[in-house]
Amino acid sequence: MNTREKLSIILLSIGIILALLPLTGSRSFTVKPQNLLSDALDEKSWVTVDQAARFVATEDSSVLLIDLRSSGEFNRFNIPGSVNIPYDRFIEIAPGIISGSGNMKFILYSNGDYDANNAYVIAKGLKLKNIYVMKGGLNEWFNTVMNSRFTGERISARENSLYENRKRAGTMFTEINSLPDSLKRKYYEAKHVAAKKLDGGCE
């Protein structure tokens, strides 16, 4: 997809979002559309799957991944350390978790880019900070991380670092998603408690 096509899709998405958002006095969508477009196209708003894999592999507590898929999809499999905020409830739930969270980084992802880009526009329109999109979503995660293979006779230090991060993150992905449902629920509940603490919901 070329830049013009991406621009058209993002502009259309912004228009739809502005028309449909159930905004209230406490959730004012005040950022100008042209500024939202500029933000959405800025590569600084993206995180690569390799960067996300490093956060997962090191269990970086300053980063929270937000899975925008349905709860059913999330329960089948997700990136370790993620919390689930379905896209259709993003405006309802996300501001309470993200607002006032200091320097915490929030990385949005879905199967591809569409829902994550739209959620990013919503978040920026609500003036939420430290929001990023994992470029390519889970489709790219599987292509790059889960299907990572080393081929050849020599490997550079950078390539080795990337491979080790991918291998570690991929192993964690497989192990967490292979747990019995009861253990997975406990793991997810612990993540939700951590997210609620960001919202001031727990002491």
JSON list of C-alpha atoms in Angstrom, two decimals:
[
{"chain": "A", "resi": 1, "resn": "MET", "atom": "CA", "xyz": [0.00, 0.00, 0.00]},
{"chain": "A", "resi": 2, "resn": "ASN", "atom": "CA", "xyz": [1.47, 3.36, -1.02]},
{"chain": "A", "resi": 3, "resn": "THR", "atom": "CA", "xyz": [1.52, 6.57, 1.01]},
{"chain": "A", "resi": 4, "resn": "ARG", "atom": "CA", "xyz": [-1.46, 8.09, -0.84]},
{"chain": "A", "resi": 5, "resn": "GLU", "atom": "CA", "xyz": [-3.61, 5.05, -0.07]},
{"chain": "A", "resi": 6, "resn": "LYS", "atom": "CA", "xyz": [-2.57, 5.13, 3.58]},
{"chain": "A", "resi": 7, "resn": "LEU", "atom": "CA", "xyz": [-3.42, 8.85, 3.75]},
{"chain": "A", "resi": 8, "resn": "SER", "atom": "CA", "xyz": [-6.86, 8.19, 2.28]},
{"chain": "A", "resi": 9, "resn": "ILE", "atom": "CA", "xyz": [-7.60, 5.41, 4.76]},
{"chain": "A", "resi": 10, "resn": "ILE", "atom": "CA", "xyz": [-6.41, 7.43, 7.75]},
{"chain": "A", "resi": 11, "resn": "LEU", "atom": "CA", "xyz": [-8.40, 10.51, 6.65]},
{"chain": "A", "resi": 12, "resn": "LEU", "atom": "CA", "xyz": [-11.51, 8.36, 6.22]},
{"chain": "A", "resi": 13, "resn": "SER", "atom": "CA", "xyz": [-10.94, 6.75, 9.62]},
{"chain": "A", "resi": 14, "resn": "ILE", "atom": "CA", "xyz": [-10.57, 10.13, 11.31]},
{"chain": "A", "resi": 15, "resn": "GLY", "atom": "CA", "xyz": [-13.83, 11.29, 9.74]},
{"chain": "A", "resi": 16, "resn": "ILE", "atom": "CA", "xyz": [-15.67, 8.18, 10.89]},
{"chain": "A", "resi": 17, "resn": "ILE", "atom": "CA", "xyz": [-14.21, 8.44, 14.39]},
{"chain": "A", "resi": 18, "resn": "LEU", "atom": "CA", "xyz": [-15.18, 12.10, 14.74]},
{"chain": "A", "resi": 19, "resn": "ALA", "atom": "CA", "xyz": [-18.70, 11.28, 13.59]},
{"chain": "A", "resi": 20, "resn": "LEU", "atom": "CA", "xyz": [-19.29, 8.26, 15.81]},
{"chain": "A", "resi": 21, "resn": "LEU", "atom": "CA", "xyz": [-17.38, 8.79, 19.05]},
{"chain": "A", "resi": 22, "resn": "PRO", "atom": "CA", "xyz": [-19.67, 8.87, 22.13]},
{"chain": "A", "resi": 23, "resn": "LEU", "atom": "CA", "xyz": [-17.86, 11.84, 23.67]},
{"chain": "A", "resi": 24, "resn": "THR", "atom": "CA", "xyz": [-18.77, 13.54, 26.94]},
{"chain": "A", "resi": 25, "resn": "GLY", "atom": "CA", "xyz": [-17.60, 16.61, 28.76]},
{"chain": "A", "resi": 26, "resn": "SER", "atom": "CA", "xyz": [-14.89, 14.59, 30.46]},
{"chain": "A", "resi": 27, "resn": "ARG", "atom": "CA", "xyz": [-13.72, 13.05, 27.18]},
{"chain": "A", "resi": 28, "resn": "SER", "atom": "CA", "xyz": [-13.40, 15.92, 24.75]},
{"chain": "A", "resi": 29, "resn": "PHE", "atom": "CA", "xyz": [-12.04, 15.19, 21.30]},
{"chain": "A", "resi": 30, "resn": "THR", "atom": "CA", "xyz": [-10.35, 18.54, 20.72]},
{"chain": "A", "resi": 31, "resn": "VAL", "atom": "CA", "xyz": [-7.22, 17.89, 18.63]},
{"chain": "A", "resi": 32, "resn": "LYS", "atom": "CA", "xyz": [-7.49, 19.14, 15.05]},
{"chain": "A", "resi": 33, "resn": "PRO", "atom": "CA", "xyz": [-7.85, 16.41, 12.39]},
{"chain": "A", "resi": 34, "resn": "GLN", "atom": "CA", "xyz": [-4.80, 17.63, 10.48]},
{"chain": "A", "resi": 35, "resn": "ASN", "atom": "CA", "xyz": [-2.71, 17.24, 13.63]},
{"chain": "A", "resi": 36, "resn": "LEU", "atom": "CA", "xyz": [-4.09, 13.76, 14.18]},
{"chain": "A", "resi": 37, "resn": "LEU", "atom": "CA", "xyz": [-3.17, 12.85, 10.63]},
{"chain": "A", "resi": 38, "resn": "SER", "atom": "CA", "xyz": [0.34, 14.15, 11.10]},
{"chain": "A", "resi": 39, "resn": "ASP", "atom": "CA", "xyz": [0.71, 12.12, 14.30]},
{"chain": "A", "resi": 40, "resn": "ALA", "atom": "CA", "xyz": [-0.69, 8.96, 12.72]},
{"chain": "A", "resi": 41, "resn": "LEU", "atom": "CA", "xyz": [1.78, 9.16, 9.83]},
{"chain": "A", "resi": 42, "resn": "ASP", "atom": "CA", "xyz": [4.79, 9.91, 12.01]},
{"chain": "A", "resi": 43, "resn": "GLU", "atom": "CA", "xyz": [7.08, 6.89, 12.26]},
{"chain": "A", "resi": 44, "resn": "LYS", "atom": "CA", "xyz": [7.78, 7.90, 15.86]},
{"chain": "A", "resi": 45, "resn": "SER", "atom": "CA", "xyz": [4.28, 6.61, 16.66]},
{"chain": "A", "resi": 46, "resn": "TRP", "atom": "CA", "xyz": [5.25, 3.09, 15.61]},
{"chain": "A", "resi": 47, "resn": "VAL", "atom": "CA", "xyz": [7.01, 0.30, 17.46]},
{"chain": "A", "resi": 48, "resn": "THR", "atom": "CA", "xyz": [8.42, -2.59, 15.46]},
{"chain": "A", "resi": 49, "resn": "VAL", "atom": "CA", "xyz": [7.70, -6.17, 16.45]},
{"chain": "A", "resi": 50, "resn": "ASP", "atom": "CA", "xyz": [11.39, -6.55, 17.29]},
{"chain": "A", "resi": 51, "resn": "GLN", "atom": "CA", "xyz": [11.13, -3.67, 19.75]},
{"chain": "A", "resi": 52, "resn": "ALA", "atom": "CA", "xyz": [8.00, -5.23, 21.24]},
{"chain": "A", "resi": 53, "resn": "ALA", "atom": "CA", "xyz": [9.76, -8.60, 21.42]},
{"chain": "A", "resi": 54, "resn": "ARG", "atom": "CA", "xyz": [12.58, -7.00, 23.39]},
{"chain": "A", "resi": 55, "resn": "PHE", "atom": "CA", "xyz": [10.10, -5.52, 25.86]},
{"chain": "A", "resi": 56, "resn": "VAL", "atom": "CA", "xyz": [8.52, -8.96, 26.25]},
{"chain": "A", "resi": 57, "resn": "ALA", "atom": "CA", "xyz": [11.81, -10.83, 26.54]},
{"chain": "A", "resi": 58, "resn": "THR", "atom": "CA", "xyz": [13.11, -8.47, 29.23]},
{"chain": "A", "resi": 59, "resn": "GLU", "atom": "CA", "xyz": [9.70, -8.23, 30.96]},
{"chain": "A", "resi": 60, "resn": "ASP", "atom": "CA", "xyz": [9.98, -4.44, 30.84]},
{"chain": "A", "resi": 61, "resn": "SER", "atom": "CA", "xyz": [7.61, -3.07, 33.49]},
{"chain": "A", "resi": 62, "resn": "SER", "atom": "CA", "xyz": [7.61, 0.40, 31.93]},
{"chain": "A", "resi": 63, "resn": "VAL", "atom": "CA", "xyz": [5.68, -0.91, 28.91]},
{"chain": "A", "resi": 64, "resn": "LEU", "atom": "CA", "xyz": [2.10, -2.18, 28.70]},
{"chain": "A", "resi": 65, "resn": "LEU", "atom": "CA", "xyz": [0.86, -3.88, 25.54]},
{"chain": "A", "resi": 66, "resn": "ILE", "atom": "CA", "xyz": [-2.84, -3.42, 24.79]},
{"chain": "A", "resi": 67, "resn": "ASP", "atom": "CA", "xyz": [-4.54, -6.10, 22.71]},
{"chain": "A", "resi": 68, "resn": "LEU", "atom": "CA", "xyz": [-7.49, -4.57, 20.84]},
{"chain": "A", "resi": 69, "resn": "ARG", "atom": "CA", "xyz": [-9.03, -7.84, 19.65]},
{"chain": "A", "resi": 70, "resn": "SER", "atom": "CA", "xyz": [-12.18, -9.39, 21.08]},
{"chain": "A", "resi": 71, "resn": "SER", "atom": "CA", "xyz": [-11.98, -11.15, 24.44]},
{"chain": "A", "resi": 72, "resn": "GLY", "atom": "CA", "xyz": [-12.45, -14.51, 22.71]},
{"chain": "A", "resi": 73, "resn": "GLU", "atom": "CA", "xyz": [-9.50, -13.91, 20.39]},
{"chain": "A", "resi": 74, "resn": "PHE", "atom": "CA", "xyz": [-7.41, -12.63, 23.30]},
{"chain": "A", "resi": 75, "resn": "ASN", "atom": "CA", "xyz": [-8.14, -15.72, 25.38]},
{"chain": "A", "resi": 76, "resn": "ARG", "atom": "CA", "xyz": [-7.05, -18.03, 22.57]},
{"chain": "A", "resi": 77, "resn": "PHE", "atom": "CA", "xyz": [-3.62, -16.40, 22.33]},
{"chain": "A", "resi": 78, "resn": "ASN", "atom": "CA", "xyz": [-1.93, -13.08, 22.95]},
{"chain": "A", "resi": 79, "resn": "ILE", "atom": "CA", "xyz": [1.48, -11.52, 23.42]},
{"chain": "A", "resi": 80, "resn": "PRO", "atom": "CA", "xyz": [2.76, -12.14, 26.99]},
{"chain": "A", "resi": 81, "resn": "GLY", "atom": "CA", "xyz": [2.27, -9.14, 29.24]},
{"chain": "A", "resi": 82, "resn": "SER", "atom": "CA", "xyz": [-0.72, -7.82, 27.29]},
{"chain": "A", "resi": 83, "resn": "VAL", "atom": "CA", "xyz": [-4.03, -6.63, 28.69]},
{"chain": "A", "resi": 84, "resn": "ASN", "atom": "CA", "xyz": [-7.21, -6.85, 26.66]},
{"chain": "A", "resi": 85, "resn": "ILE", "atom": "CA", "xyz": [-9.17, -3.72, 25.79]},
{"chain": "A", "resi": 86, "resn": "PRO", "atom": "CA", "xyz": [-11.46, -4.65, 22.89]},
{"chain": "A", "resi": 87, "resn": "TYR", "atom": "CA", "xyz": [-11.46, -1.98, 20.21]},
{"chain": "A", "resi": 88, "resn": "ASP", "atom": "CA", "xyz": [-15.20, -1.35, 20.54]},
{"chain": "A", "resi": 89, "resn": "ARG", "atom": "CA", "xyz": [-14.67, -0.50, 24.24]},
{"chain": "A", "resi": 90, "resn": "PHE", "atom": "CA", "xyz": [-11.42, 1.40, 23.85]},
{"chain": "A", "resi": 91, "resn": "ILE", "atom": "CA", "xyz": [-12.85, 4.87, 24.45]},
{"chain": "A", "resi": 92, "resn": "GLU", "atom": "CA", "xyz": [-14.71, 3.57, 27.52]},
{"chain": "A", "resi": 93, "resn": "ILE", "atom": "CA", "xyz": [-11.82, 1.77, 29.22]},
{"chain": "A", "resi": 94, "resn": "ALA", "atom": "CA", "xyz": [-8.51, 3.12, 27.93]},
{"chain": "A", "resi": 95, "resn": "PRO", "atom": "CA", "xyz": [-8.57, 6.69, 29.30]},
{"chain": "A", "resi": 96, "resn": "GLY", "atom": "CA", "xyz": [-8.86, 5.43, 32.87]},
{"chain": "A", "resi": 97, "resn": "ILE", "atom": "CA", "xyz": [-5.82, 3.18, 32.46]},
{"chain": "A", "resi": 98, "resn": "ILE", "atom": "CA", "xyz": [-3.64, 5.51, 30.41]},
{"chain": "A", "resi": 99, "resn": "SER", "atom": "CA", "xyz": [-4.32, 8.93, 31.97]},
{"chain": "A", "resi": 100, "resn": "GLY", "atom": "CA", "xyz": [-1.90, 9.94, 34.71]},
{"chain": "A", "resi": 101, "resn": "SER", "atom": "CA", "xyz": [0.35, 6.93, 34.21]},
{"chain": "A", "resi": 102, "resn": "GLY", "atom": "CA", "xyz": [3.59, 8.89, 34.20]},
{"chain": "A", "resi": 103, "resn": "ASN", "atom": "CA", "xyz": [6.21, 7.61, 31.77]},
{"chain": "A", "resi": 104, "resn": "MET", "atom": "CA", "xyz": [4.55, 4.26, 31.11]},
{"chain": "A", "resi": 105, "resn": "LYS", "atom": "CA", "xyz": [4.49, 3.40, 27.39]},
{"chain": "A", "resi": 106, "resn": "PHE", "atom": "CA", "xyz": [1.37, 1.88, 25.88]},
{"chain": "A", "resi": 107, "resn": "ILE", "atom": "CA", "xyz": [1.65, -0.21, 22.72]},
{"chain": "A", "resi": 108, "resn": "LEU", "atom": "CA", "xyz": [-1.54, -0.94, 20.79]},
{"chain": "A", "resi": 109, "resn": "TYR", "atom": "CA", "xyz": [-1.90, -3.98, 18.59]},
{"chain": "A", "resi": 110, "resn": "SER", "atom": "CA", "xyz": [-4.51, -6.07, 16.80]},
{"chain": "A", "resi": 111, "resn": "ASN", "atom": "CA", "xyz": [-4.28, -8.61, 14.00]},
{"chain": "A", "resi": 112, "resn": "GLY", "atom": "CA", "xyz": [-3.18, -5.95, 11.52]},
{"chain": "A", "resi": 113, "resn": "ASP", "atom": "CA", "xyz": [-2.82, -2.17, 11.64]},
{"chain": "A", "resi": 114, "resn": "TYR", "atom": "CA", "xyz": [-6.35, -0.87, 11.04]},
{"chain": "A", "resi": 115, "resn": "ASP", "atom": "CA", "xyz": [-7.91, -1.07, 14.52]},
{"chain": "A", "resi": 116, "resn": "ALA", "atom": "CA", "xyz": [-4.63, -0.11, 16.19]},
{"chain": "A", "resi": 117, "resn": "ASN", "atom": "CA", "xyz": [-4.29, 2.98, 13.99]},
{"chain": "A", "resi": 118, "resn": "ASN", "atom": "CA", "xyz": [-7.87, 4.01, 14.72]},
{"chain": "A", "resi": 119, "resn": "ALA", "atom": "CA", "xyz": [-7.39, 3.47, 18.46]},
{"chain": "A", "resi": 120, "resn": "TYR", "atom": "CA", "xyz": [-4.20, 5.54, 18.25]},
{"chain": "A", "resi": 121, "resn": "VAL", "atom": "CA", "xyz": [-6.15, 8.39, 16.62]},
{"chain": "A", "resi": 122, "resn": "ILE", "atom": "CA", "xyz": [-8.78, 8.17, 19.38]},
{"chain": "A", "resi": 123, "resn": "ALA", "atom": "CA", "xyz": [-6.10, 8.20, 22.08]},
{"chain": "A", "resi": 124, "resn": "LYS", "atom": "CA", "xyz": [-4.29, 11.19, 20.57]},
{"chain": "A", "resi": 125, "resn": "GLY", "atom": "CA", "xyz": [-7.60, 12.99, 20.05]},
{"chain": "A", "resi": 126, "resn": "LEU", "atom": "CA", "xyz": [-8.27, 12.56, 23.77]},
{"chain": "A", "resi": 127, "resn": "LYS", "atom": "CA", "xyz": [-4.75, 13.89, 24.47]},
{"chain": "A", "resi": 128, "resn": "LEU", "atom": "CA", "xyz": [-3.56, 10.62, 25.98]},
{"chain": "A", "resi": 129, "resn": "LYS", "atom": "CA", "xyz": [0.22, 10.36, 26.03]},
{"chain": "A", "resi": 130, "resn": "ASN", "atom": "CA", "xyz": [2.92, 7.76, 25.36]},
{"chain": "A", "resi": 131, "resn": "ILE", "atom": "CA", "xyz": [0.80, 5.83, 22.87]},
{"chain": "A", "resi": 132, "resn": "TYR", "atom": "CA", "xyz": [2.36, 3.70, 20.14]},
{"chain": "A", "resi": 133, "resn": "VAL", "atom": "CA", "xyz": [1.23, 1.19, 17.52]},
{"chain": "A", "resi": 134, "resn": "MET", "atom": "CA", "xyz": [2.99, -2.13, 16.98]},
{"chain": "A", "resi": 135, "resn": "LYS", "atom": "CA", "xyz": [3.46, -1.97, 13.24]},
{"chain": "A", "resi": 136, "resn": "GLY", "atom": "CA", "xyz": [2.00, -4.95, 11.41]},
{"chain": "A", "resi": 137, "resn": "GLY", "atom": "CA", "xyz": [0.17, -6.28, 14.46]},
{"chain": "A", "resi": 138, "resn": "LEU", "atom": "CA", "xyz": [0.02, -9.96, 15.27]},
{"chain": "A", "resi": 139, "resn": "ASN", "atom": "CA", "xyz": [0.38, -10.86, 11.61]},
{"chain": "A", "resi": 140, "resn": "GLU", "atom": "CA", "xyz": [3.85, -9.33, 11.62]},
{"chain": "A", "resi": 141, "resn": "TRP", "atom": "CA", "xyz": [4.58, -10.79, 15.07]},
{"chain": "A", "resi": 142, "resn": "PHE", "atom": "CA", "xyz": [4.08, -14.29, 13.69]},
{"chain": "A", "resi": 143, "resn": "ASN", "atom": "CA", "xyz": [6.07, -13.55, 10.54]},
{"chain": "A", "resi": 144, "resn": "THR", "atom": "CA", "xyz": [9.02, -11.99, 12.35]},
{"chain": "A", "resi": 145, "resn": "VAL", "atom": "CA", "xyz": [9.11, -13.48, 15.85]},
{"chain": "A", "resi": 146, "resn": "MET", "atom": "CA", "xyz": [7.39, -16.85, 15.81]},
{"chain": "A", "resi": 147, "resn": "ASN", "atom": "CA", "xyz": [8.79, -17.88, 12.43]},
{"chain": "A", "resi": 148, "resn": "SER", "atom": "CA", "xyz": [12.28, -16.54, 13.09]},
{"chain": "A", "resi": 149, "resn": "ARG", "atom": "CA", "xyz": [15.03, -18.85, 11.87]},
{"chain": "A", "resi": 150, "resn": "PHE", "atom": "CA", "xyz": [18.79, -18.50, 11.69]},
{"chain": "A", "resi": 151, "resn": "THR", "atom": "CA", "xyz": [20.27, -19.48, 8.38]},
{"chain": "A", "resi": 152, "resn": "GLY", "atom": "CA", "xyz": [23.81, -19.13, 7.14]},
{"chain": "A", "resi": 153, "resn": "GLU", "atom": "CA", "xyz": [27.25, -19.66, 8.57]},
{"chain": "A", "resi": 154, "resn": "ARG", "atom": "CA", "xyz": [27.94, -16.27, 10.15]},
{"chain": "A", "resi": 155, "resn": "ILE", "atom": "CA", "xyz": [25.84, -13.86, 12.17]},
{"chain": "A", "resi": 156, "resn": "SER", "atom": "CA", "xyz": [26.59, -10.29, 13.22]},
{"chain": "A", "resi": 157, "resn": "ALA", "atom": "CA", "xyz": [26.25, -9.08, 16.80]},
{"chain": "A", "resi": 158, "resn": "ARG", "atom": "CA", "xyz": [23.11, -7.14, 15.86]},
{"chain": "A", "resi": 159, "resn": "GLU", "atom": "CA", "xyz": [21.57, -10.13, 14.11]},
{"chain": "A", "resi": 160, "resn": "ASN", "atom": "CA", "xyz": [22.39, -12.33, 17.08]},
{"chain": "A", "resi": 161, "resn": "SER", "atom": "CA", "xyz": [20.73, -9.87, 19.47]},
{"chain": "A", "resi": 162, "resn": "LEU", "atom": "CA", "xyz": [17.61, -9.74, 17.31]},
{"chain": "A", "resi": 163, "resn": "TYR", "atom": "CA", "xyz": [17.50, -13.51, 17.02]},
{"chain": "A", "resi": 164, "resn": "GLU", "atom": "CA", "xyz": [17.92, -14.06, 20.77]},
{"chain": "A", "resi": 165, "resn": "ASN", "atom": "CA", "xyz": [15.16, -11.55, 21.56]},
{"chain": "A", "resi": 166, "resn": "ARG", "atom": "CA", "xyz": [12.85, -13.17, 19.04]},
{"chain": "A", "resi": 167, "resn": "LYS", "atom": "CA", "xyz": [13.63, -16.64, 20.37]},
{"chain": "A", "resi": 168, "resn": "ARG", "atom": "CA", "xyz": [13.03, -15.63, 23.99]},
{"chain": "A", "resi": 169, "resn": "ALA", "atom": "CA", "xyz": [9.82, -13.73, 23.21]},
{"chain": "A", "resi": 170, "resn": "GLY", "atom": "CA", "xyz": [8.60, -16.56, 20.99]},
{"chain": "A", "resi": 171, "resn": "THR", "atom": "CA", "xyz": [9.24, -19.13, 23.70]},
{"chain": "A", "resi": 172, "resn": "MET", "atom": "CA", "xyz": [7.36, -17.01, 26.25]},
{"chain": "A", "resi": 173, "resn": "PHE", "atom": "CA", "xyz": [4.48, -16.62, 23.79]},
{"chain": "A", "resi": 174, "resn": "THR", "atom": "CA", "xyz": [4.25, -20.38, 23.33]},
{"chain": "A", "resi": 175, "resn": "GLU", "atom": "CA", "xyz": [4.58, -21.19, 27.03]},
{"chain": "A", "resi": 176, "resn": "ILE", "atom": "CA", "xyz": [2.00, -18.66, 28.25]},
{"chain": "A", "resi": 177, "resn": "ASN", "atom": "CA", "xyz": [-0.53, -19.54, 25.58]},
{"chain": "A", "resi": 178, "resn": "SER", "atom": "CA", "xyz": [-0.06, -23.27, 26.23]},
{"chain": "A", "resi": 179, "resn": "LEU", "atom": "CA", "xyz": [-1.07, -22.96, 29.89]},
{"chain": "A", "resi": 180, "resn": "PRO", "atom": "CA", "xyz": [-4.35, -24.49, 31.06]},
{"chain": "A", "resi": 181, "resn": "ASP", "atom": "CA", "xyz": [-7.21, -21.99, 30.98]},
{"chain": "A", "resi": 182, "resn": "SER", "atom": "CA", "xyz": [-7.29, -21.76, 34.79]},
{"chain": "A", "resi": 183, "resn": "LEU", "atom": "CA", "xyz": [-3.63, -20.72, 34.99]},
{"chain": "A", "resi": 184, "resn": "LYS", "atom": "CA", "xyz": [-3.99, -18.35, 32.05]},
{"chain": "A", "resi": 185, "resn": "ARG", "atom": "CA", "xyz": [-6.90, -16.65, 33.84]},
{"chain": "A", "resi": 186, "resn": "LYS", "atom": "CA", "xyz": [-4.74, -16.12, 36.93]},
{"chain": "A", "resi": 187, "resn": "TYR", "atom": "CA", "xyz": [-1.99, -14.65, 34.78]},
{"chain": "A", "resi": 188, "resn": "TYR", "atom": "CA", "xyz": [-4.42, -12.29, 33.01]},
{"chain": "A", "resi": 189, "resn": "GLU", "atom": "CA", "xyz": [-6.03, -11.30, 36.30]},
{"chain": "A", "resi": 190, "resn": "ALA", "atom": "CA", "xyz": [-2.61, -10.34, 37.67]},
{"chain": "A", "resi": 191, "resn": "LYS", "atom": "CA", "xyz": [-2.01, -8.17, 34.59]},
{"chain": "A", "resi": 192, "resn": "HIS", "atom": "CA", "xyz": [-5.41, -6.50, 34.99]},
{"chain": "A", "resi": 193, "resn": "VAL", "atom": "CA", "xyz": [-4.68, -5.75, 38.64]},
{"chain": "A", "resi": 194, "resn": "ALA", "atom": "CA", "xyz": [-1.44, -4.08, 37.54]},
{"chain": "A", "resi": 195, "resn": "ALA", "atom": "CA", "xyz": [-3.36, -2.07, 34.94]},
{"chain": "A", "resi": 196, "resn": "LYS", "atom": "CA", "xyz": [-5.98, -1.02, 37.49]},
{"chain": "A", "resi": 197, "resn": "LYS", "atom": "CA", "xyz": [-3.24, 0.23, 39.78]},
{"chain": "A", "resi": 198, "resn": "LEU", "atom": "CA", "xyz": [-2.26, 2.63, 37.00]},
{"chain": "A", "resi": 199, "resn": "ASP", "atom": "CA", "xyz": [-5.85, 3.87, 37.11]},
{"chain": "A", "resi": 200, "resn": "GLY", "atom": "CA", "xyz": [-5.80, 4.21, 40.90]},
{"chain": "A", "resi": 201, "resn": "GLY", "atom": "CA", "xyz": [-8.30, 1.38, 41.20]},
{"chain": "A", "resi": 202, "resn": "CYS", "atom": "CA", "xyz": [-6.32, -0.62, 43.76]},
{"chain": "A", "resi": 203, "resn": "GLU", "atom": "CA", "xyz": [-4.33, 0.29, 46.82]}
]
